[in-house]
Amino acid sequence: MLLQSDSQLDRRSLLKWAGWLAAAGTPFLPGCLSAHAASGGLTLWGIPASPSAVFARAVASGALDQIAPDMRFAVWKSTDQMRAGIVSGDFKLFATSTYAAANFFNRGAGTVMLNVVTWGVLYVMAHEEGITKIEDLAGKRVLLSNKNEAPDLLFRLVLTWAGMDPDKDVILDYVGSPGEAVPLYLAGRGDVALLHEPASTAALFRASKAGVPLYRAIDITEVYGNHTGRGPRIPQVGLAVNPAFLEEQPEIVAAVHQACVDAGEWTRANWGAAGKLAAQSLPLPAPVIAQSLPYVHLDVQSAKEARADIDLYFEHLMSLDPGIIGGKMPSSGFYWG
C-alpha cells in the first residue's frame, strides 16, 4: 500500500502553528515541513529512545506485511521534525509523549492517542548509596533537564508530595537535555541527577568505564504510584495517529496497535534481541538499549484502556501548568480503543 502526503499549509496556518510552537519554546523551521514526508510507503515513526524497540519489532515481525506491505520503521530525529510532521500531515503513525499529543489535539490538530507503551522513565541517579527516598534530596543540588516540561513538573510534584518546596529545599540546576546532563554529572556537577531512560542507563555504562560510583537511587514512577495508589504507572509515551488517516484506514490502525501489543510481549521476553533490533535505527549501542528496556515500565495498552491513568497524569501536570496540554482535558475523541 502506498500512502504519501503532499498536503501544504496556507500562510495563515503556518503562522498560527509557528506562533504556538514558539510559545512552547520550540523553534519552528518551515523548511523542514517536507523534509521527512513519506516517500513510497507508510512509515511508523519512533522516538529516538529505547522504547522504540517495541515499534521496531512491530514492523520487523511481519505481522503487518499483508495489511500494510510497504510499511517501514524510522525514528524522528528531533521534536521539531516530529511536530512539523504532525502539522503537515506527513506523520500518520508516530510515537510521542501523551501530553504533547493532547496539546496538539486541544489546539485543533486532531491528533488521536492510539496507545501507551511506556509507563515511567525517570530516575534519580546518585553517587551515594544512602540516597533512597525523596526526603534524602533535601539541600542537594539536582542536575536536570527539560525545564517546564513534563519530567520537570513530575519531579516538582513528587518533591511537593514529600513536603518539600522545589524552589527552596533543593537546588534545581537545569541543562538543556539529558544528553548534556550525563557528562556534566559524571564530571562532578550536581549532587544527584534526574535522568530519563535511556540516559540513566548510558550514565551507568560511562560511570562503570570511568570507575565512578553511580547508582539508580530513586524510581520516580514508584514514588508517583505510591502517592496515587495506582501502582507504578505514569502514562508517558505511546503511539499517536493522524485523524484523517485513522478515518481512512481504521483497519491498519487497529492492526498496528495489535502488532505493538505482541511486540511488547516479545520485547519483555527478549531484551537482548530487542536491543540489537532497535540499535539498527537508534543512535544508541545495542547493550545500552537492552539494559535500558527493563527500566521503562513497558506495557502496551490502548489509550481507551489507559484513560483513567492518562487523565490522572494530565490533572497532575495541569495543577502546575495548565498550558502543557493546551489548557483543558482532552475529550473522549482523543482516546482510541
mmCIF file of C-alpha atoms in Angstrom:
data_model
loop_
_atom_site.group_PDB
_atom_site.id
_atom_site.type_symbol
_atom_site.label_atom_id
_atom_site.label_comp_id
_atom_site.label_asym_id
_atom_site.label_seq_id
_atom_site.Cartn_x
_atom_site.Cartn_y
_atom_site.Cartn_z
ATOM 1 C CA MET A 1 0.000 0.000 0.000
ATOM 2 C CA LEU A 2 1.346 3.392 -0.985
ATOM 3 C CA LEU A 3 0.466 6.302 1.270
ATOM 4 C CA GLN A 4 2.019 9.647 0.519
ATOM 5 C CA SER A 5 1.089 13.118 1.714
ATOM 6 C CA ASP A 6 1.548 16.196 -0.443
ATOM 7 C CA SER A 7 -0.536 18.409 1.817
ATOM 8 C CA GLN A 8 0.535 22.036 2.136
ATOM 9 C CA LEU A 9 -0.314 24.590 4.804
ATOM 10 C CA ASP A 10 -1.518 28.034 3.836
ATOM 11 C CA ARG A 11 0.327 31.059 5.175
ATOM 12 C CA ARG A 12 -2.224 31.734 7.910
ATOM 13 C CA SER A 13 -1.950 28.146 9.165
ATOM 14 C CA LEU A 14 1.835 28.317 9.091
ATOM 15 C CA LEU A 15 1.825 31.473 11.178
ATOM 16 C CA LYS A 16 -0.702 30.013 13.611
ATOM 17 C CA TRP A 17 1.340 26.883 14.243
ATOM 18 C CA ALA A 18 4.638 28.760 14.252
ATOM 19 C CA GLY A 19 3.254 31.012 16.970
ATOM 20 C CA TRP A 20 2.266 28.293 19.389
ATOM 21 C CA LEU A 21 5.386 26.233 18.742
ATOM 22 C CA ALA A 22 7.452 29.292 19.581
ATOM 23 C CA ALA A 23 5.377 29.866 22.704
ATOM 24 C CA ALA A 24 6.113 26.277 23.697
ATOM 25 C CA GLY A 25 9.809 27.032 23.404
ATOM 26 C CA THR A 26 10.348 25.033 20.217
ATOM 27 C CA PRO A 27 11.924 26.756 17.209
ATOM 28 C CA PHE A 28 9.740 26.448 14.101
ATOM 29 C CA LEU A 29 11.590 25.597 10.904
ATOM 30 C CA PRO A 30 9.271 25.945 7.876
ATOM 31 C CA GLY A 31 11.807 24.332 5.604
ATOM 32 C CA CYS A 32 11.577 21.039 7.479
ATOM 33 C CA LEU A 33 7.880 20.505 6.789
ATOM 34 C CA SER A 34 8.509 18.376 3.738
ATOM 35 C CA ALA A 35 11.925 17.056 4.702
ATOM 36 C CA HIS A 36 10.536 13.916 6.276
ATOM 37 C CA ALA A 37 7.496 13.227 4.089
ATOM 38 C CA ALA A 38 6.943 9.565 3.382
ATOM 39 C CA SER A 39 8.356 8.581 0.026
ATOM 40 C CA GLY A 40 6.900 5.363 -1.267
ATOM 41 C CA GLY A 41 5.217 3.829 1.764
ATOM 42 C CA LEU A 42 3.749 4.191 5.217
ATOM 43 C CA THR A 43 6.237 4.990 7.967
ATOM 44 C CA LEU A 44 5.799 4.190 11.629
ATOM 45 C CA TRP A 45 7.844 6.889 13.335
ATOM 46 C CA GLY A 46 9.526 6.025 16.623
ATOM 47 C CA ILE A 47 11.112 8.226 19.252
ATOM 48 C CA PRO A 48 14.919 8.427 19.494
ATOM 49 C CA ALA A 49 14.950 6.376 22.713
ATOM 50 C CA SER A 50 14.894 2.769 23.876
ATOM 51 C CA PRO A 51 11.074 2.292 23.955
ATOM 52 C CA SER A 52 11.181 2.400 20.146
ATOM 53 C CA ALA A 53 12.343 -1.214 20.355
ATOM 54 C CA VAL A 54 8.632 -2.063 20.554
ATOM 55 C CA PHE A 55 7.805 -0.189 17.360
ATOM 56 C CA ALA A 56 10.816 -1.601 15.534
ATOM 57 C CA ARG A 57 9.691 -5.106 16.446
ATOM 58 C CA ALA A 58 6.068 -4.401 15.448
ATOM 59 C CA VAL A 59 7.224 -3.645 11.899
ATOM 60 C CA ALA A 60 10.044 -6.193 11.660
ATOM 61 C CA SER A 61 7.894 -9.055 12.972
ATOM 62 C CA GLY A 62 5.991 -9.330 9.690
ATOM 63 C CA ALA A 63 2.651 -9.007 11.462
ATOM 64 C CA LEU A 64 1.756 -6.027 9.265
ATOM 65 C CA ASP A 65 3.070 -7.324 5.951
ATOM 66 C CA GLN A 66 -0.310 -8.249 4.494
ATOM 67 C CA ILE A 67 -2.323 -5.231 5.573
ATOM 68 C CA ALA A 68 0.465 -2.665 5.012
ATOM 69 C CA PRO A 69 3.194 -4.326 2.914
ATOM 70 C CA ASP A 70 5.131 -1.096 2.344
ATOM 71 C CA MET A 71 5.282 -0.089 6.000
ATOM 72 C CA ARG A 72 8.693 0.747 7.375
ATOM 73 C CA PHE A 73 10.086 1.913 10.699
ATOM 74 C CA ALA A 74 12.079 5.110 11.162
ATOM 75 C CA VAL A 75 12.992 7.368 14.062
ATOM 76 C CA TRP A 76 12.272 11.072 14.081
ATOM 77 C CA LYS A 77 15.436 12.994 14.908
ATOM 78 C CA SER A 78 14.075 15.966 16.854
ATOM 79 C CA THR A 79 10.875 17.359 18.321
ATOM 80 C CA ASP A 80 10.961 19.986 15.573
ATOM 81 C CA GLN A 81 10.752 17.252 12.962
ATOM 82 C CA MET A 82 8.034 15.381 14.829
ATOM 83 C CA ARG A 83 5.882 18.456 15.374
ATOM 84 C CA ALA A 84 6.292 19.665 11.812
ATOM 85 C CA GLY A 85 5.312 16.210 10.574
ATOM 86 C CA ILE A 86 2.115 16.389 12.616
ATOM 87 C CA VAL A 87 1.266 19.866 11.379
ATOM 88 C CA SER A 88 1.851 18.980 7.728
ATOM 89 C CA GLY A 89 0.006 15.673 7.960
ATOM 90 C CA ASP A 90 3.090 13.747 6.824
ATOM 91 C CA PHE A 91 3.238 11.780 10.081
ATOM 92 C CA LYS A 92 0.419 9.220 10.090
ATOM 93 C CA LEU A 93 1.606 6.966 12.917
ATOM 94 C CA PHE A 94 4.170 8.337 15.342
ATOM 95 C CA ALA A 95 5.476 7.867 18.851
ATOM 96 C CA THR A 96 5.225 10.858 21.138
ATOM 97 C CA SER A 97 4.595 11.822 24.737
ATOM 98 C CA THR A 98 0.955 11.664 25.765
ATOM 99 C CA TYR A 99 0.943 15.282 26.901
ATOM 100 C CA ALA A 100 2.324 16.532 23.566
ATOM 101 C CA ALA A 101 -0.343 14.575 21.701
ATOM 102 C CA ALA A 102 -3.035 16.064 23.946
ATOM 103 C CA ASN A 103 -1.659 19.542 23.315
ATOM 104 C CA PHE A 104 -1.972 19.034 19.570
ATOM 105 C CA PHE A 105 -5.454 17.575 19.972
ATOM 106 C CA ASN A 106 -6.646 20.531 22.056
ATOM 107 C CA ARG A 107 -5.125 23.050 19.645
ATOM 108 C CA GLY A 108 -7.010 21.712 16.662
ATOM 109 C CA ALA A 109 -4.624 19.216 15.071
ATOM 110 C CA GLY A 110 -6.959 16.355 15.967
ATOM 111 C CA THR A 111 -4.120 14.025 16.961
ATOM 112 C CA VAL A 112 -5.518 10.805 18.443
ATOM 113 C CA MET A 113 -3.680 8.775 21.076
ATOM 114 C CA LEU A 114 -3.545 5.163 19.939
ATOM 115 C CA ASN A 115 -1.842 3.505 22.893
ATOM 116 C CA VAL A 116 0.544 3.843 25.799
ATOM 117 C CA VAL A 117 3.776 1.859 25.683
ATOM 118 C CA THR A 118 5.994 3.381 28.377
ATOM 119 C CA TRP A 119 4.792 3.896 31.947
ATOM 120 C CA GLY A 120 7.672 5.759 33.531
ATOM 121 C CA VAL A 121 11.247 6.595 32.540
ATOM 122 C CA LEU A 122 12.545 8.988 35.232
ATOM 123 C CA TYR A 123 15.239 8.131 37.767
ATOM 124 C CA VAL A 124 17.267 9.993 40.348
ATOM 125 C CA MET A 125 20.881 8.922 39.915
ATOM 126 C CA ALA A 126 23.325 9.335 42.777
ATOM 127 C CA HIS A 127 26.949 8.728 43.651
ATOM 128 C CA GLU A 128 25.953 7.841 47.228
ATOM 129 C CA GLU A 129 24.165 4.607 48.101
ATOM 130 C CA GLY A 130 22.469 6.286 51.088
ATOM 131 C CA ILE A 131 20.029 8.256 48.918
ATOM 132 C CA THR A 132 16.915 6.093 48.682
ATOM 133 C CA LYS A 133 13.903 8.388 49.067
ATOM 134 C CA ILE A 134 12.783 11.857 48.020
ATOM 135 C CA GLU A 135 13.329 13.295 51.503
ATOM 136 C CA ASP A 136 17.026 12.418 51.190
ATOM 137 C CA LEU A 137 17.312 15.082 48.481
ATOM 138 C CA ALA A 138 16.827 17.984 50.913
ATOM 139 C CA GLY A 139 19.608 20.507 50.427
ATOM 140 C CA LYS A 140 21.001 18.680 47.389
ATOM 141 C CA ARG A 141 21.892 20.216 44.046
ATOM 142 C CA VAL A 142 19.862 18.338 41.442
ATOM 143 C CA LEU A 143 21.085 18.366 37.852
ATOM 144 C CA LEU A 144 18.149 18.005 35.458
ATOM 145 C CA SER A 145 16.912 18.999 32.017
ATOM 146 C CA ASN A 146 13.741 19.918 30.120
ATOM 147 C CA LYS A 147 12.689 22.824 32.295
ATOM 148 C CA ASN A 148 8.927 23.400 32.410
ATOM 149 C CA GLU A 149 8.229 20.168 30.531
ATOM 150 C CA ALA A 150 6.581 17.051 31.965
ATOM 151 C CA PRO A 151 9.708 15.491 33.575
ATOM 152 C CA ASP A 152 10.437 18.754 35.396
ATOM 153 C CA LEU A 153 6.813 19.062 36.522
ATOM 154 C CA LEU A 154 6.723 15.442 37.685
ATOM 155 C CA PHE A 155 9.821 15.963 39.783
ATOM 156 C CA ARG A 156 8.371 19.117 41.305
ATOM 157 C CA LEU A 157 5.190 17.199 42.110
ATOM 158 C CA VAL A 158 6.941 14.396 43.970
ATOM 159 C CA LEU A 159 9.024 16.909 45.893
ATOM 160 C CA THR A 160 5.830 18.691 46.934
ATOM 161 C CA TRP A 161 4.163 15.421 47.915
ATOM 162 C CA ALA A 162 7.157 14.759 50.180
ATOM 163 C CA GLY A 163 6.522 18.088 51.911
ATOM 164 C CA MET A 164 9.355 19.916 50.193
ATOM 165 C CA ASP A 165 9.430 23.236 48.354
ATOM 166 C CA PRO A 166 11.139 22.653 44.977
ATOM 167 C CA ASP A 167 12.378 26.244 44.904
ATOM 168 C CA LYS A 168 13.759 26.286 48.441
ATOM 169 C CA ASP A 169 14.536 22.823 49.766
ATOM 170 C CA VAL A 170 16.620 21.653 46.798
ATOM 171 C CA ILE A 171 18.771 23.449 44.236
ATOM 172 C CA LEU A 172 17.480 22.763 40.727
ATOM 173 C CA ASP A 173 20.329 23.071 38.235
ATOM 174 C CA TYR A 174 18.904 22.937 34.701
ATOM 175 C CA VAL A 175 20.651 21.992 31.469
ATOM 176 C CA GLY A 176 19.144 21.643 28.013
ATOM 177 C CA SER A 177 18.877 17.878 27.582
ATOM 178 C CA PRO A 178 19.549 14.559 29.332
ATOM 179 C CA GLY A 179 22.435 14.075 26.912
ATOM 180 C CA GLU A 180 24.070 17.201 28.312
ATOM 181 C CA ALA A 181 23.327 16.210 31.900
ATOM 182 C CA VAL A 182 25.141 12.863 31.788
ATOM 183 C CA PRO A 183 28.733 14.062 31.167
ATOM 184 C CA LEU A 184 28.257 17.092 33.400
ATOM 185 C CA TYR A 185 27.060 14.968 36.299
ATOM 186 C CA LEU A 186 29.825 12.415 35.865
ATOM 187 C CA ALA A 187 32.301 15.310 35.816
ATOM 188 C CA GLY A 188 31.087 16.433 39.234
ATOM 189 C CA ARG A 189 28.292 18.920 38.631
ATOM 190 C CA GLY A 190 25.387 18.324 40.988
ATOM 191 C CA ASP A 191 24.904 16.060 43.984
ATOM 192 C CA VAL A 192 22.326 13.956 42.143
ATOM 193 C CA ALA A 193 20.893 13.928 38.622
ATOM 194 C CA LEU A 194 17.358 13.407 37.355
ATOM 195 C CA LEU A 195 17.676 11.423 34.123
ATOM 196 C CA HIS A 196 15.291 9.870 31.601
ATOM 197 C CA GLU A 197 15.834 6.426 30.198
ATOM 198 C CA PRO A 198 17.967 5.604 28.295
ATOM 199 C CA ALA A 199 20.219 8.407 29.591
ATOM 200 C CA SER A 200 20.298 6.876 33.069
ATOM 201 C CA THR A 201 21.473 3.522 31.696
ATOM 202 C CA ALA A 202 24.007 5.257 29.443
ATOM 203 C CA ALA A 203 25.295 7.114 32.502
ATOM 204 C CA LEU A 204 25.780 3.810 34.338
ATOM 205 C CA PHE A 205 27.791 2.465 31.379
ATOM 206 C CA ARG A 206 30.000 5.554 31.276
ATOM 207 C CA ALA A 207 30.436 5.642 35.037
ATOM 208 C CA SER A 208 31.495 1.995 35.128
ATOM 209 C CA LYS A 209 34.040 2.575 32.381
ATOM 210 C CA ALA A 210 35.420 5.630 34.198
ATOM 211 C CA GLY A 211 35.467 3.956 37.601
ATOM 212 C CA VAL A 212 32.961 6.456 39.036
ATOM 213 C CA PRO A 213 30.390 5.143 41.537
ATOM 214 C CA LEU A 214 26.840 5.634 40.305
ATOM 215 C CA TYR A 215 23.529 4.222 41.486
ATOM 216 C CA ARG A 216 19.926 4.179 40.344
ATOM 217 C CA ALA A 217 18.767 5.751 43.591
ATOM 218 C CA ILE A 218 15.050 6.575 43.176
ATOM 219 C CA ASP A 219 12.466 5.464 40.629
ATOM 220 C CA ILE A 220 10.169 8.472 40.217
ATOM 221 C CA THR A 221 7.473 6.179 38.811
ATOM 222 C CA GLU A 222 7.429 4.169 42.040
ATOM 223 C CA VAL A 223 7.152 7.376 44.070
ATOM 224 C CA TYR A 224 4.305 8.596 41.858
ATOM 225 C CA GLY A 225 2.484 5.266 42.152
ATOM 226 C CA ASN A 226 2.805 5.191 45.935
ATOM 227 C CA HIS A 227 1.134 8.600 46.070
ATOM 228 C CA THR A 228 -1.689 7.868 43.626
ATOM 229 C CA GLY A 229 -2.347 4.345 44.900
ATOM 230 C CA ARG A 230 -2.467 3.060 41.321
ATOM 231 C CA GLY A 231 0.960 1.477 41.250
ATOM 232 C CA PRO A 232 3.996 2.489 39.171
ATOM 233 C CA ARG A 233 2.073 3.851 36.202
ATOM 234 C CA ILE A 234 2.907 7.172 34.568
ATOM 235 C CA PRO A 235 1.500 7.004 31.006
ATOM 236 C CA GLN A 236 4.297 8.937 29.372
ATOM 237 C CA VAL A 237 4.914 7.679 25.832
ATOM 238 C CA GLY A 238 2.895 5.834 23.219
ATOM 239 C CA LEU A 239 1.797 5.814 19.614
ATOM 240 C CA ALA A 240 -0.438 8.516 18.139
ATOM 241 C CA VAL A 241 -2.273 8.673 14.824
ATOM 242 C CA ASN A 242 -3.257 11.332 12.325
ATOM 243 C CA PRO A 243 -7.080 11.673 12.488
ATOM 244 C CA ALA A 244 -7.593 11.681 8.719
ATOM 245 C CA PHE A 245 -5.538 8.519 8.387
ATOM 246 C CA LEU A 246 -7.492 6.916 11.223
ATOM 247 C CA GLU A 247 -10.756 7.673 9.437
ATOM 248 C CA GLU A 248 -9.451 6.403 6.080
ATOM 249 C CA GLN A 249 -7.585 3.311 7.310
ATOM 250 C CA PRO A 250 -9.038 2.157 10.659
ATOM 251 C CA GLU A 251 -8.103 -1.454 9.958
ATOM 252 C CA ILE A 252 -4.425 -0.554 9.561
ATOM 253 C CA VAL A 253 -4.501 1.448 12.791
ATOM 254 C CA ALA A 254 -6.060 -1.470 14.680
ATOM 255 C CA ALA A 255 -3.501 -3.869 13.218
ATOM 256 C CA VAL A 256 -0.620 -1.599 14.212
ATOM 257 C CA HIS A 257 -1.877 -1.457 17.786
ATOM 258 C CA GLN A 258 -2.154 -5.239 17.978
ATOM 259 C CA ALA A 259 1.326 -5.575 16.493
ATOM 260 C CA CYS A 260 2.581 -3.257 19.250
ATOM 261 C CA VAL A 261 0.873 -5.389 21.917
ATOM 262 C CA ASP A 262 2.554 -8.508 20.555
ATOM 263 C CA ALA A 263 5.864 -6.668 20.144
ATOM 264 C CA GLY A 264 5.709 -5.504 23.748
ATOM 265 C CA GLU A 265 5.335 -9.087 24.962
ATOM 266 C CA TRP A 266 8.197 -10.216 22.722
ATOM 267 C CA THR A 267 10.416 -7.375 23.914
ATOM 268 C CA ARG A 268 9.867 -8.206 27.582
ATOM 269 C CA ALA A 269 10.927 -11.785 26.867
ATOM 270 C CA ASN A 270 13.895 -10.853 24.648
ATOM 271 C CA TRP A 271 15.711 -7.782 25.982
ATOM 272 C CA GLY A 272 18.946 -8.586 24.173
ATOM 273 C CA ALA A 273 17.397 -9.290 20.780
ATOM 274 C CA ALA A 274 15.201 -6.223 21.141
ATOM 275 C CA GLY A 275 18.261 -4.094 21.828
ATOM 276 C CA LYS A 276 20.028 -5.390 18.720
ATOM 277 C CA LEU A 277 16.967 -4.757 16.562
ATOM 278 C CA ALA A 278 16.422 -1.228 17.866
ATOM 279 C CA ALA A 279 20.110 -0.367 17.515
ATOM 280 C CA GLN A 280 19.697 -0.590 13.739
ATOM 281 C CA SER A 281 17.636 2.617 13.876
ATOM 282 C CA LEU A 282 18.534 4.338 17.128
ATOM 283 C CA PRO A 283 21.717 6.319 17.857
ATOM 284 C CA LEU A 284 22.401 4.009 20.799
ATOM 285 C CA PRO A 285 24.520 0.864 21.226
ATOM 286 C CA ALA A 286 22.548 -2.372 21.480
ATOM 287 C CA PRO A 287 23.774 -3.170 25.047
ATOM 288 C CA VAL A 288 22.563 0.218 26.322
ATOM 289 C CA ILE A 289 19.127 -0.276 24.762
ATOM 290 C CA ALA A 290 18.861 -3.837 26.069
ATOM 291 C CA GLN A 291 19.761 -2.843 29.627
ATOM 292 C CA SER A 292 17.551 0.235 29.465
ATOM 293 C CA LEU A 293 14.371 -1.573 28.418
ATOM 294 C CA PRO A 294 13.628 -3.219 31.801
ATOM 295 C CA TYR A 295 13.525 0.270 33.316
ATOM 296 C CA VAL A 296 10.904 1.909 31.057
ATOM 297 C CA HIS A 297 7.918 0.164 32.677
ATOM 298 C CA LEU A 298 6.900 -1.399 29.386
ATOM 299 C CA ASP A 299 3.209 -2.320 28.984
ATOM 300 C CA VAL A 300 1.223 -1.733 25.782
ATOM 301 C CA GLN A 301 -2.389 -0.680 26.360
ATOM 302 C CA SER A 302 -4.853 1.115 24.126
ATOM 303 C CA ALA A 303 -5.445 4.752 25.043
ATOM 304 C CA LYS A 304 -9.019 3.943 25.975
ATOM 305 C CA GLU A 305 -7.867 1.208 28.364
ATOM 306 C CA ALA A 306 -5.319 3.594 29.852
ATOM 307 C CA ARG A 307 -7.638 6.613 30.027
ATOM 308 C CA ALA A 308 -8.050 6.675 33.805
ATOM 309 C CA ASP A 309 -4.278 6.801 34.256
ATOM 310 C CA ILE A 310 -3.808 9.320 31.440
ATOM 311 C CA ASP A 311 -6.466 11.626 32.861
ATOM 312 C CA LEU A 312 -4.937 11.451 36.334
ATOM 313 C CA TYR A 313 -1.496 12.207 34.888
ATOM 314 C CA PHE A 314 -2.860 15.187 32.970
ATOM 315 C CA GLU A 315 -4.637 16.509 36.054
ATOM 316 C CA HIS A 316 -1.374 16.423 37.990
ATOM 317 C CA LEU A 317 0.515 18.194 35.196
ATOM 318 C CA MET A 318 -2.194 20.823 34.847
ATOM 319 C CA SER A 319 -2.065 21.559 38.569
ATOM 320 C CA LEU A 320 1.338 23.128 37.878
ATOM 321 C CA ASP A 321 0.935 24.254 34.261
ATOM 322 C CA PRO A 322 -2.498 24.057 32.569
ATOM 323 C CA GLY A 323 -0.967 25.051 29.238
ATOM 324 C CA ILE A 324 1.124 21.907 28.973
ATOM 325 C CA ILE A 325 -1.795 20.047 27.385
ATOM 326 C CA GLY A 326 -3.486 23.073 25.850
ATOM 327 C CA GLY A 327 -5.416 24.359 28.837
ATOM 328 C CA LYS A 328 -8.072 21.653 29.186
ATOM 329 C CA MET A 329 -8.583 17.938 29.444
ATOM 330 C CA PRO A 330 -8.943 16.280 26.035
ATOM 331 C CA SER A 331 -12.380 14.977 25.081
ATOM 332 C CA SER A 332 -13.188 11.316 24.527
ATOM 333 C CA GLY A 333 -12.207 11.610 20.848
ATOM 334 C CA PHE A 334 -8.554 11.721 21.929
ATOM 335 C CA TYR A 335 -8.609 8.134 23.206
ATOM 336 C CA TRP A 336 -8.541 5.327 20.650
ATOM 337 C CA GLY A 337 -9.763 1.868 21.589
#
